[in-house]
Amino acid sequence: MADSKDHQSPLFETYARADLAFERGEGVWLETRDGRRYMDFGGGIAVNSLGHAHPHLVAALKEQAEKLWHVSNLYEIPGQRRLAERLTAATFADRAFFTNSGAEALECAIKTARRYHFVRGAPERFRILTFEGAFHGRTLATIAAGGQKKYLEGFGPKVEGFDQLPFGDHEALKQAAAAPDVAAILIEPIQGEGGIRAVPPQCLRGLRELCDKHGILLIYDEVQTGIGRTGTLYAYEHSGAVPDILASAKGLGGGFPMGVCLATAEAAIGMTPGTHGTTYGGNPLAMAVGNAVLDIVLADGFLDHVRDTALLFKQSLASLADRYPDVVEEIRGEGLLIGLKAKVLNTDLVAGMREAGLLAVPAGDNVVRLLPPLILTADEVREGMVRIEAAVASLSLGNQRKSA
Ligand SMILES: *Cc1c(COP(=O)(O)O)cnc(C)c1O
């Protein structure tokens, strides 16, 4: 009898997954059930900031798991207050709202910016200016913010109020920001999915001035760049141009799902009781892990270590680029958020690295992203380079000719 089931995978077919399943991890290493070991330079897409199974994080999660998992935001959650105090002490911000993901942190940022103008008597100011090549998440509002056709197609009318500007077109930006219906500018200090494309520090400072001039808010999407990834707690510190609102997630939980929207007290004035909420956001398990991540990232010398490791890694990659100009076009990025712009297909290079025992992540602009854990050692950089070079060499024309 024909049944209506197709006996394919019971999962939505939304992902093109590699045929690889891991059973355990430790530090930079991931291991399959049959014992194959890989160096994880993808970090679950910039999430495993402290590698796999970090003892301090495991202990924090276990300890909390035995006490209390969830109570809802109807009650005080001491871990939330503590994490908020630490994040605001370390940044421009005065207020924090915890979420479960990056997209939700962005949703909170967008709502906060619109409410700011609403309560100040300018409800017509609701438009958010964003940039081509941006990625802000997969909710209906954040795909509208990103503005990429491939993510919008087929999902009905694009959510109203998001305008994409060409990356780096200062004139277009100045003109758009002067419009009377603009609430905020939303930007990634370094585009992640877009191909590790950095906004020059002077441009971020220019954005800050432009926002001040027109009374609009500056929102940074630091979901990928935050929590030490670029060698500072947040990437905006490199420029000195502070935002009004910032969305953070990925590395903050080190693998436990969580995010946060940070804002100045002024920017958050519209977010009064009842205006926003979440069931799970900021739950005790997530807060225990987030606080444990900060214990390490904010410890004396940790970010110096990240910068030293990043320098060694980048120098090694630059030398590789010199030796294989037919495969590597450019090395870009900041800290341990590194992009290798390929001259071969980036997905071929990612596959080659995987064959050589190293995991990396493709990005836009034909880039391979290298996002190792921040605890990476110099020896692990060298070991990783051996694998990266093996993959690059195998795709180099010179070598293909030799082996032919
Ligand atoms: C990953 C990412 C998001 C979305 O985060 P999710 O947790 O997948 O919702 C948003 N912005 C940037 C810059 C990201 O890298």
Tab-separated table of C-alpha atoms and ligand atoms in Angstrom:
chain	number	residue	atom	x	y	z
A	1	MET	CA	0.000	0.000	0.000
A	2	ALA	CA	1.314	3.421	-0.886
A	3	ASP	CA	1.646	5.516	2.217
A	4	SER	CA	1.975	9.245	2.078
A	5	LYS	CA	5.305	9.289	3.874
A	6	ASP	CA	8.404	9.614	1.754
A	7	HIS	CA	10.837	7.815	4.107
A	8	GLN	CA	13.416	10.539	3.570
A	9	SER	CA	15.013	12.319	6.485
A	10	PRO	CA	12.310	13.464	8.920
A	11	LEU	CA	14.041	16.856	9.091
A	12	PHE	CA	13.248	19.922	7.034
A	13	GLU	CA	15.591	19.954	4.078
A	14	THR	CA	16.829	23.464	4.857
A	15	TYR	CA	20.482	22.507	5.342
A	16	ALA	CA	23.070	21.073	2.955
A	17	ARG	CA	24.896	19.155	5.643
A	18	ALA	CA	28.312	17.528	5.397
A	19	ASP	CA	28.084	13.774	5.943
A	20	LEU	CA	29.824	13.958	9.268
A	21	ALA	CA	28.557	13.511	12.838
A	22	PHE	CA	30.628	14.260	15.894
A	23	GLU	CA	30.402	12.509	19.201
A	24	ARG	CA	32.674	14.521	21.452
A	25	GLY	CA	34.963	17.503	21.563
A	26	GLU	CA	37.781	18.891	23.642
A	27	GLY	CA	39.339	22.297	23.115
A	28	VAL	CA	39.908	22.836	19.393
A	29	TRP	CA	39.338	19.135	18.640
A	30	LEU	CA	36.208	17.327	17.476
A	31	GLU	CA	35.955	13.566	17.237
A	32	THR	CA	33.586	11.298	15.327
A	33	ARG	CA	32.215	8.071	16.775
A	34	ASP	CA	34.766	6.048	14.805
A	35	GLY	CA	37.621	8.113	16.219
A	36	ARG	CA	38.409	10.502	13.347
A	37	ARG	CA	39.720	13.781	14.750
A	38	TYR	CA	39.268	17.253	13.263
A	39	MET	CA	40.563	20.663	14.247
A	40	ASP	CA	37.521	22.884	14.631
A	41	PHE	CA	38.339	26.221	12.996
A	42	GLY	CA	34.646	26.857	12.340
A	43	GLY	CA	33.630	26.869	15.979
A	44	GLY	CA	29.972	26.121	15.243
A	45	ILE	CA	30.056	29.395	13.256
A	46	ALA	CA	31.885	31.606	15.758
A	47	VAL	CA	29.969	30.143	18.715
A	48	ASN	CA	32.427	27.871	20.547
A	49	SER	CA	34.459	30.814	21.781
A	50	LEU	CA	36.273	28.694	24.372
A	51	GLY	CA	36.429	25.481	22.372
A	52	HIS	CA	34.584	22.291	23.225
A	53	ALA	CA	33.903	20.991	26.726
A	54	HIS	CA	35.793	23.770	28.485
A	55	PRO	CA	36.043	22.547	32.117
A	56	HIS	CA	34.970	25.883	33.610
A	57	LEU	CA	31.860	26.050	31.413
A	58	VAL	CA	30.985	22.398	31.970
A	59	ALA	CA	31.254	22.882	35.740
A	60	ALA	CA	29.089	26.022	35.679
A	61	LEU	CA	26.366	24.304	33.650
A	62	LYS	CA	26.404	21.145	35.799
A	63	GLU	CA	26.243	23.126	39.009
A	64	GLN	CA	23.299	25.185	37.801
A	65	ALA	CA	21.552	22.127	36.314
A	66	GLU	CA	21.403	20.567	39.754
A	67	LYS	CA	19.857	23.693	41.297
A	68	LEU	CA	17.377	25.319	38.930
A	69	TRP	CA	16.716	25.341	35.192
A	70	HIS	CA	13.924	27.768	34.567
A	71	VAL	CA	11.594	30.097	36.439
A	72	SER	CA	10.489	32.667	33.750
A	73	ASN	CA	10.943	36.405	33.811
A	74	LEU	CA	8.059	36.765	36.269
A	75	TYR	CA	10.731	36.493	38.980
A	76	GLU	CA	14.153	37.897	39.759
A	77	ILE	CA	16.973	35.923	38.160
A	78	PRO	CA	20.185	36.819	40.025
A	79	GLY	CA	22.417	35.440	37.259
A	80	GLN	CA	20.811	37.875	34.795
A	81	ARG	CA	21.506	40.840	36.971
A	82	ARG	CA	25.093	39.714	37.501
A	83	LEU	CA	25.760	39.143	33.803
A	84	ALA	CA	24.083	42.449	32.921
A	85	GLU	CA	26.225	44.258	35.502
A	86	ARG	CA	29.381	42.749	34.040
A	87	LEU	CA	28.453	43.424	30.409
A	88	THR	CA	27.428	47.005	31.091
A	89	ALA	CA	30.534	47.637	33.230
A	90	ALA	CA	32.713	46.408	30.349
A	91	THR	CA	30.938	48.338	27.562
A	92	PHE	CA	29.167	51.562	26.567
A	93	ALA	CA	25.839	50.149	27.771
A	94	ASP	CA	23.640	50.709	30.845
A	95	ARG	CA	20.928	48.122	30.160
A	96	ALA	CA	20.717	44.526	28.947
A	97	PHE	CA	17.894	42.333	27.635
A	98	PHE	CA	18.691	38.620	27.328
A	99	THR	CA	17.472	36.501	24.425
A	100	ASN	CA	18.004	32.976	23.090
A	101	SER	CA	19.636	33.836	19.788
A	102	GLY	CA	21.264	36.491	17.682
A	103	ALA	CA	18.179	37.214	15.607
A	104	GLU	CA	16.173	37.820	18.772
A	105	ALA	CA	18.853	40.178	20.079
A	106	LEU	CA	18.473	42.077	16.774
A	107	GLU	CA	14.681	42.067	17.073
A	108	CYS	CA	15.065	43.657	20.506
A	109	ALA	CA	17.553	46.195	19.103
A	110	ILE	CA	15.156	47.169	16.285
A	111	LYS	CA	12.186	47.437	18.634
A	112	THR	CA	14.224	49.464	21.138
A	113	ALA	CA	15.258	51.963	18.439
A	114	ARG	CA	11.691	52.389	17.163
A	115	ARG	CA	10.235	52.775	20.662
A	116	TYR	CA	12.874	55.384	21.494
A	117	HIS	CA	11.515	57.677	18.799
A	118	PHE	CA	7.909	56.733	19.562
A	119	VAL	CA	8.094	57.802	23.204
A	120	ARG	CA	9.902	60.980	22.215
A	121	GLY	CA	6.932	61.948	20.072
A	122	ALA	CA	8.332	60.965	16.670
A	123	PRO	CA	6.514	57.725	15.761
A	124	GLU	CA	7.145	58.449	12.068
A	125	ARG	CA	10.800	57.664	12.684
A	126	PHE	CA	10.806	53.907	12.248
A	127	ARG	CA	13.001	53.167	9.236
A	128	ILE	CA	16.301	51.372	9.776
A	129	LEU	CA	19.186	51.873	7.354
A	130	THR	CA	21.265	48.753	6.694
A	131	PHE	CA	23.983	47.723	4.234
A	132	GLU	CA	24.227	45.418	1.254
A	133	GLY	CA	25.911	42.124	2.089
A	134	ALA	CA	24.731	42.349	5.703
A	135	PHE	CA	23.390	39.397	7.647
A	136	HIS	CA	21.226	39.951	10.706
A	137	GLY	CA	19.359	36.637	11.129
A	138	ARG	CA	16.447	34.659	9.717
A	139	THR	CA	13.328	36.051	11.365
A	140	LEU	CA	10.953	38.030	9.143
A	141	ALA	CA	12.286	41.375	10.410
A	142	THR	CA	15.942	40.376	10.289
A	143	ILE	CA	15.745	39.021	6.716
A	144	ALA	CA	14.212	42.382	5.804
A	145	ALA	CA	17.090	44.094	7.608
A	146	GLY	CA	19.660	41.981	5.759
A	147	GLY	CA	17.802	42.615	2.526
A	148	GLN	CA	19.268	39.633	0.695
A	149	LYS	CA	16.983	38.312	-2.001
A	150	LYS	CA	17.964	34.679	-1.425
A	151	TYR	CA	16.635	34.854	2.135
A	152	LEU	CA	13.525	36.960	1.371
A	153	GLU	CA	12.187	35.115	-1.665
A	154	GLY	CA	8.876	33.362	-1.203
A	155	PHE	CA	8.193	34.584	2.302
A	156	GLY	CA	5.600	37.198	1.452
A	157	PRO	CA	5.941	40.955	1.592
A	158	LYS	CA	9.245	42.131	3.036
A	159	VAL	CA	8.713	43.608	6.510
A	160	GLU	CA	8.356	47.357	6.087
A	161	GLY	CA	10.958	49.841	7.263
A	162	PHE	CA	14.379	48.574	6.199
A	163	ASP	CA	16.477	50.238	3.504
A	164	GLN	CA	19.732	48.739	2.218
A	165	LEU	CA	22.522	51.047	1.180
A	166	PRO	CA	25.537	50.082	-0.936
A	167	PHE	CA	28.530	49.071	1.218
A	168	GLY	CA	30.927	52.027	1.347
A	169	ASP	CA	28.807	54.614	-0.529
A	170	HIS	CA	29.146	57.628	1.779
A	171	GLU	CA	27.034	59.987	-0.313
A	172	ALA	CA	24.062	57.607	-0.489
A	173	LEU	CA	24.338	57.147	3.264
A	174	LYS	CA	24.440	60.878	4.041
A	175	GLN	CA	21.375	61.455	1.917
A	176	ALA	CA	19.410	58.535	3.393
A	177	ALA	CA	20.252	59.476	6.997
A	178	ALA	CA	18.849	62.980	6.512
A	179	ALA	CA	15.325	61.653	5.834
A	180	PRO	CA	12.799	62.524	8.573
A	181	ASP	CA	11.537	58.953	8.973
A	182	VAL	CA	14.838	57.287	9.914
A	183	ALA	CA	15.121	55.720	13.377
A	184	ALA	CA	18.532	54.097	13.259
A	185	ILE	CA	21.501	52.809	11.290
A	186	LEU	CA	22.230	49.108	11.772
A	187	ILE	CA	25.661	47.769	10.848
A	188	GLU	CA	28.081	44.911	11.491
A	189	PRO	CA	31.503	46.469	12.274
A	190	ILE	CA	32.882	43.528	10.289
A	191	GLN	CA	30.471	41.690	7.994
A	192	GLY	CA	30.640	38.002	8.905
A	193	GLU	CA	28.422	36.019	6.525
A	194	GLY	CA	29.100	38.701	3.931
A	195	GLY	CA	32.752	37.622	3.717
A	196	ILE	CA	34.692	39.182	6.638
A	197	ARG	CA	34.387	42.665	5.197
A	198	ALA	CA	35.529	45.241	7.761
A	199	VAL	CA	34.112	48.740	7.983
A	200	PRO	CA	37.138	51.058	8.323
A	201	PRO	CA	37.324	52.665	11.813
A	202	GLN	CA	37.077	56.181	10.364
A	203	CYS	CA	33.808	55.160	8.644
A	204	LEU	CA	32.353	53.952	11.946
A	205	ARG	CA	33.342	57.279	13.497
A	206	GLY	CA	31.687	59.019	10.551
A	207	LEU	CA	28.531	56.989	11.147
A	208	ARG	CA	28.522	58.044	14.799
A	209	GLU	CA	28.744	61.706	13.785
A	210	LEU	CA	26.019	61.288	11.202
A	211	CYS	CA	23.706	59.680	13.773
A	212	ASP	CA	24.364	62.473	16.290
A	213	LYS	CA	23.732	65.100	13.638
A	214	HIS	CA	20.310	63.704	12.743
A	215	GLY	CA	19.253	62.442	16.183
A	216	ILE	CA	19.150	58.831	15.050
A	217	LEU	CA	20.470	55.780	16.847
A	218	LEU	CA	23.497	53.688	15.940
A	219	ILE	CA	23.020	49.925	16.309
A	220	TYR	CA	25.898	47.475	15.985
A	221	ASP	CA	25.277	43.861	15.132
A	222	GLU	CA	28.137	42.211	17.009
A	223	VAL	CA	26.556	38.765	17.080
A	224	GLN	CA	29.600	37.351	15.284
A	225	THR	CA	32.299	39.900	16.177
A	226	GLY	CA	31.623	40.086	19.927
A	227	ILE	CA	33.045	38.402	23.051
A	228	GLY	CA	36.733	38.657	22.237
A	229	ARG	CA	36.537	37.325	18.689
A	230	THR	CA	38.427	40.295	17.231
A	231	GLY	CA	40.852	40.656	20.155
A	232	THR	CA	38.738	43.143	22.118
A	233	LEU	CA	35.548	42.328	24.019
A	234	TYR	CA	33.569	44.004	21.216
A	235	ALA	CA	34.859	45.009	17.797
A	236	TYR	CA	33.640	48.612	18.109
A	237	GLU	CA	36.439	49.220	20.620
A	238	HIS	CA	38.949	49.233	17.725
A	239	SER	CA	37.285	52.369	16.325
A	240	GLY	CA	36.228	54.154	19.503
A	241	ALA	CA	32.872	54.875	17.845
A	242	VAL	CA	30.369	53.682	20.452
A	243	PRO	CA	26.854	52.591	19.506
A	244	ASP	CA	23.558	53.338	21.278
A	245	ILE	CA	22.427	49.734	20.975
A	246	LEU	CA	24.348	46.500	20.368
A	247	ALA	CA	23.236	42.944	19.619
A	248	SER	CA	25.455	40.117	20.861
A	249	ALA	CA	25.059	36.326	20.862
A	250	LYS	CA	27.149	33.473	19.374
A	251	GLY	CA	30.378	33.521	21.473
A	252	LEU	CA	28.556	34.803	24.565
A	253	GLY	CA	27.177	31.360	25.400
A	254	GLY	CA	30.170	29.395	24.126
A	255	GLY	CA	27.686	26.876	22.684
A	256	PHE	CA	24.770	27.391	25.044
A	257	PRO	CA	22.025	29.240	23.105
A	258	MET	CA	21.814	32.816	24.294
A	259	GLY	CA	22.020	36.417	23.165
A	260	VAL	CA	21.758	39.897	24.569
A	261	CYS	CA	20.665	43.336	23.449
A	262	LEU	CA	22.730	46.050	25.137
A	263	ALA	CA	21.701	49.709	25.170
A	264	THR	CA	22.371	53.012	26.842
A	265	ALA	CA	19.743	54.079	29.397
A	266	GLU	CA	18.732	56.851	26.995
A	267	ALA	CA	18.255	54.522	24.007
A	268	ALA	CA	16.240	52.085	26.141
A	269	ILE	CA	13.773	54.691	27.470
A	270	GLY	CA	10.894	53.280	25.431
A	271	MET	CA	11.275	49.725	26.696
A	272	THR	CA	8.884	50.050	29.622
A	273	PRO	CA	7.014	47.236	31.447
A	274	GLY	CA	5.014	45.085	29.060
A	275	THR	CA	6.570	46.353	25.833
A	276	HIS	CA	8.803	43.330	25.241
A	277	GLY	CA	9.398	39.889	26.673
A	278	THR	CA	10.602	36.330	26.224
A	279	THR	CA	9.856	33.031	27.939
A	280	TYR	CA	13.318	31.525	27.910
A	281	GLY	CA	15.596	34.518	27.424
A	282	GLY	CA	17.989	34.930	30.346
A	283	ASN	CA	17.098	31.631	31.984
A	284	PRO	CA	19.317	30.407	34.841
A	285	LEU	CA	21.168	27.787	32.756
A	286	ALA	CA	22.109	30.315	30.078
A	287	MET	CA	23.117	32.916	32.658
A	288	ALA	CA	25.370	30.455	34.503
A	289	VAL	CA	27.190	29.684	31.255
A	290	GLY	CA	27.342	33.323	30.110
A	291	ASN	CA	28.883	34.352	33.411
A	292	ALA	CA	31.387	31.503	33.149
A	293	VAL	CA	32.369	32.634	29.625
A	294	LEU	CA	33.007	36.148	30.937
A	295	ASP	CA	35.062	34.769	33.865
A	296	ILE	CA	37.542	33.624	31.242
A	297	VAL	CA	37.283	36.236	28.500
A	298	LEU	CA	37.536	39.148	30.957
A	299	ALA	CA	40.375	37.576	32.991
A	300	ASP	CA	43.657	39.498	32.980
A	301	GLY	CA	45.725	38.782	29.897
A	302	PHE	CA	43.156	36.666	28.049
A	303	LEU	CA	42.487	39.144	25.257
A	304	ASP	CA	46.252	39.762	24.963
A	305	HIS	CA	46.583	36.037	24.324
A	306	VAL	CA	43.895	36.236	21.626
A	307	ARG	CA	45.703	39.107	19.903
A	308	ASP	CA	49.088	37.300	20.049
A	309	THR	CA	47.635	34.079	18.657
A	310	ALA	CA	45.778	36.004	15.967
A	311	LEU	CA	48.955	37.779	14.889
A	312	LEU	CA	50.848	34.497	14.536
A	313	PHE	CA	47.957	32.926	12.619
A	314	LYS	CA	47.554	35.880	10.286
A	315	GLN	CA	51.282	36.079	9.555
A	316	SER	CA	51.329	32.364	8.749
A	317	LEU	CA	48.330	32.780	6.440
A	318	ALA	CA	49.907	35.799	4.734
A	319	SER	CA	52.995	33.724	3.976
A	320	LEU	CA	50.739	30.980	2.595
A	321	ALA	CA	48.982	33.533	0.389
A	322	ASP	CA	52.389	34.597	-0.975
A	323	ARG	CA	53.326	31.032	-1.802
A	324	TYR	CA	49.994	30.070	-3.427
A	325	PRO	CA	48.780	33.169	-5.276
A	326	ASP	CA	46.698	30.993	-7.600
A	327	VAL	CA	44.572	29.735	-4.669
A	328	VAL	CA	44.590	32.539	-2.090
A	329	GLU	CA	43.708	36.064	-3.120
A	330	GLU	CA	43.736	37.813	0.237
A	331	ILE	CA	43.739	37.336	4.015
A	332	ARG	CA	41.400	39.682	5.863
A	333	GLY	CA	39.723	40.179	9.224
A	334	GLU	CA	40.553	41.146	12.770
A	335	GLY	CA	41.701	38.953	15.663
A	336	LEU	CA	40.478	35.382	15.249
A	337	LEU	CA	37.739	36.400	12.816
A	338	ILE	CA	39.710	35.641	9.694
A	339	GLY	CA	38.665	35.450	6.067
A	340	LEU	CA	40.659	33.795	3.321
A	341	LYS	CA	39.418	35.104	-0.003
A	342	ALA	CA	39.891	32.257	-2.426
A	343	LYS	CA	40.642	32.190	-6.132
A	344	VAL	CA	39.286	28.670	-6.342
A	345	LEU	CA	35.703	27.946	-5.269
A	346	ASN	CA	35.508	28.647	-1.500
A	347	THR	CA	33.367	25.540	-0.966
A	348	ASP	CA	36.042	23.400	-2.700
A	349	LEU	CA	38.641	24.831	-0.350
A	350	VAL	CA	36.440	24.181	2.695
A	351	ALA	CA	35.976	20.584	1.475
A	352	GLY	CA	39.743	20.266	0.961
A	353	MET	CA	40.425	21.499	4.484
A	354	ARG	CA	37.902	19.013	5.831
A	355	GLU	CA	39.732	16.210	4.008
A	356	ALA	CA	42.932	17.471	5.610
A	357	GLY	CA	41.249	17.281	9.034
A	358	LEU	CA	40.317	20.914	9.625
A	359	LEU	CA	36.856	22.449	9.704
A	360	ALA	CA	36.210	25.928	8.283
A	361	VAL	CA	33.088	27.797	7.186
A	362	PRO	CA	32.312	29.347	3.792
A	363	ALA	CA	31.088	32.957	3.595
A	364	GLY	CA	29.961	35.393	0.916
A	365	ASP	CA	32.405	36.990	-1.548
A	366	ASN	CA	34.058	33.568	-2.107
A	367	VAL	CA	35.638	33.658	1.349
A	368	VAL	CA	36.601	30.821	3.689
A	369	ARG	CA	36.072	31.807	7.311
A	370	LEU	CA	38.538	30.669	9.952
A	371	LEU	CA	37.063	31.068	13.432
A	372	PRO	CA	39.094	28.943	15.830
A	373	PRO	CA	38.400	29.003	19.569
A	374	LEU	CA	39.933	31.949	21.421
A	375	ILE	CA	41.896	29.510	23.601
A	376	LEU	CA	43.910	28.358	20.561
A	377	THR	CA	47.610	27.882	21.340
A	378	ALA	CA	50.590	28.726	19.113
A	379	ASP	CA	51.222	24.997	18.610
A	380	GLU	CA	47.646	24.561	17.459
A	381	VAL	CA	48.080	27.434	15.002
A	382	ARG	CA	51.073	25.587	13.518
A	383	GLU	CA	49.205	22.279	13.417
A	384	GLY	CA	46.241	24.017	11.773
A	385	MET	CA	48.506	25.650	9.210
A	386	VAL	CA	49.869	22.240	8.137
A	387	ARG	CA	46.304	21.144	7.370
A	388	ILE	CA	45.305	24.400	5.707
A	389	GLU	CA	48.409	24.298	3.537
A	390	ALA	CA	47.725	20.691	2.538
A	391	ALA	CA	44.287	21.756	1.282
A	392	VAL	CA	45.569	24.860	-0.476
A	393	ALA	CA	48.443	22.955	-2.114
A	394	SER	CA	46.087	20.265	-3.396
A	395	LEU	CA	44.086	22.948	-5.237
A	396	SER	CA	47.112	24.804	-6.573
A	397	LEU	CA	47.527	24.610	-10.358
A	398	GLY	CA	51.273	24.117	-10.029
A	399	ASN	CA	50.750	20.989	-7.950
A	400	GLN	CA	47.969	19.648	-10.132
A	401	ARG	CA	50.316	19.924	-13.113
A	402	LYS	CA	53.078	18.206	-11.167
A	403	SER	CA	50.851	15.363	-10.149
A	404	ALA	CA	49.337	15.002	-13.636
B	1	LIG	C1	24.667	34.554	13.265
B	1	LIG	C2	24.336	35.979	13.112
B	1	LIG	C3	23.038	36.467	13.371
B	1	LIG	C4	21.888	35.566	13.711
B	1	LIG	O1	22.085	34.851	14.894
B	1	LIG	P1	21.144	33.579	15.204
B	1	LIG	O2	21.596	33.143	16.571
B	1	LIG	O3	21.408	32.574	14.132
B	1	LIG	O4	19.744	34.050	15.201
B	1	LIG	C5	22.830	37.828	13.275
B	1	LIG	N1	23.818	38.665	12.936
B	1	LIG	C6	25.074	38.235	12.683
B	1	LIG	C7	26.128	39.224	12.333
B	1	LIG	C8	25.374	36.880	12.752
B	1	LIG	O5	26.605	36.449	12.474
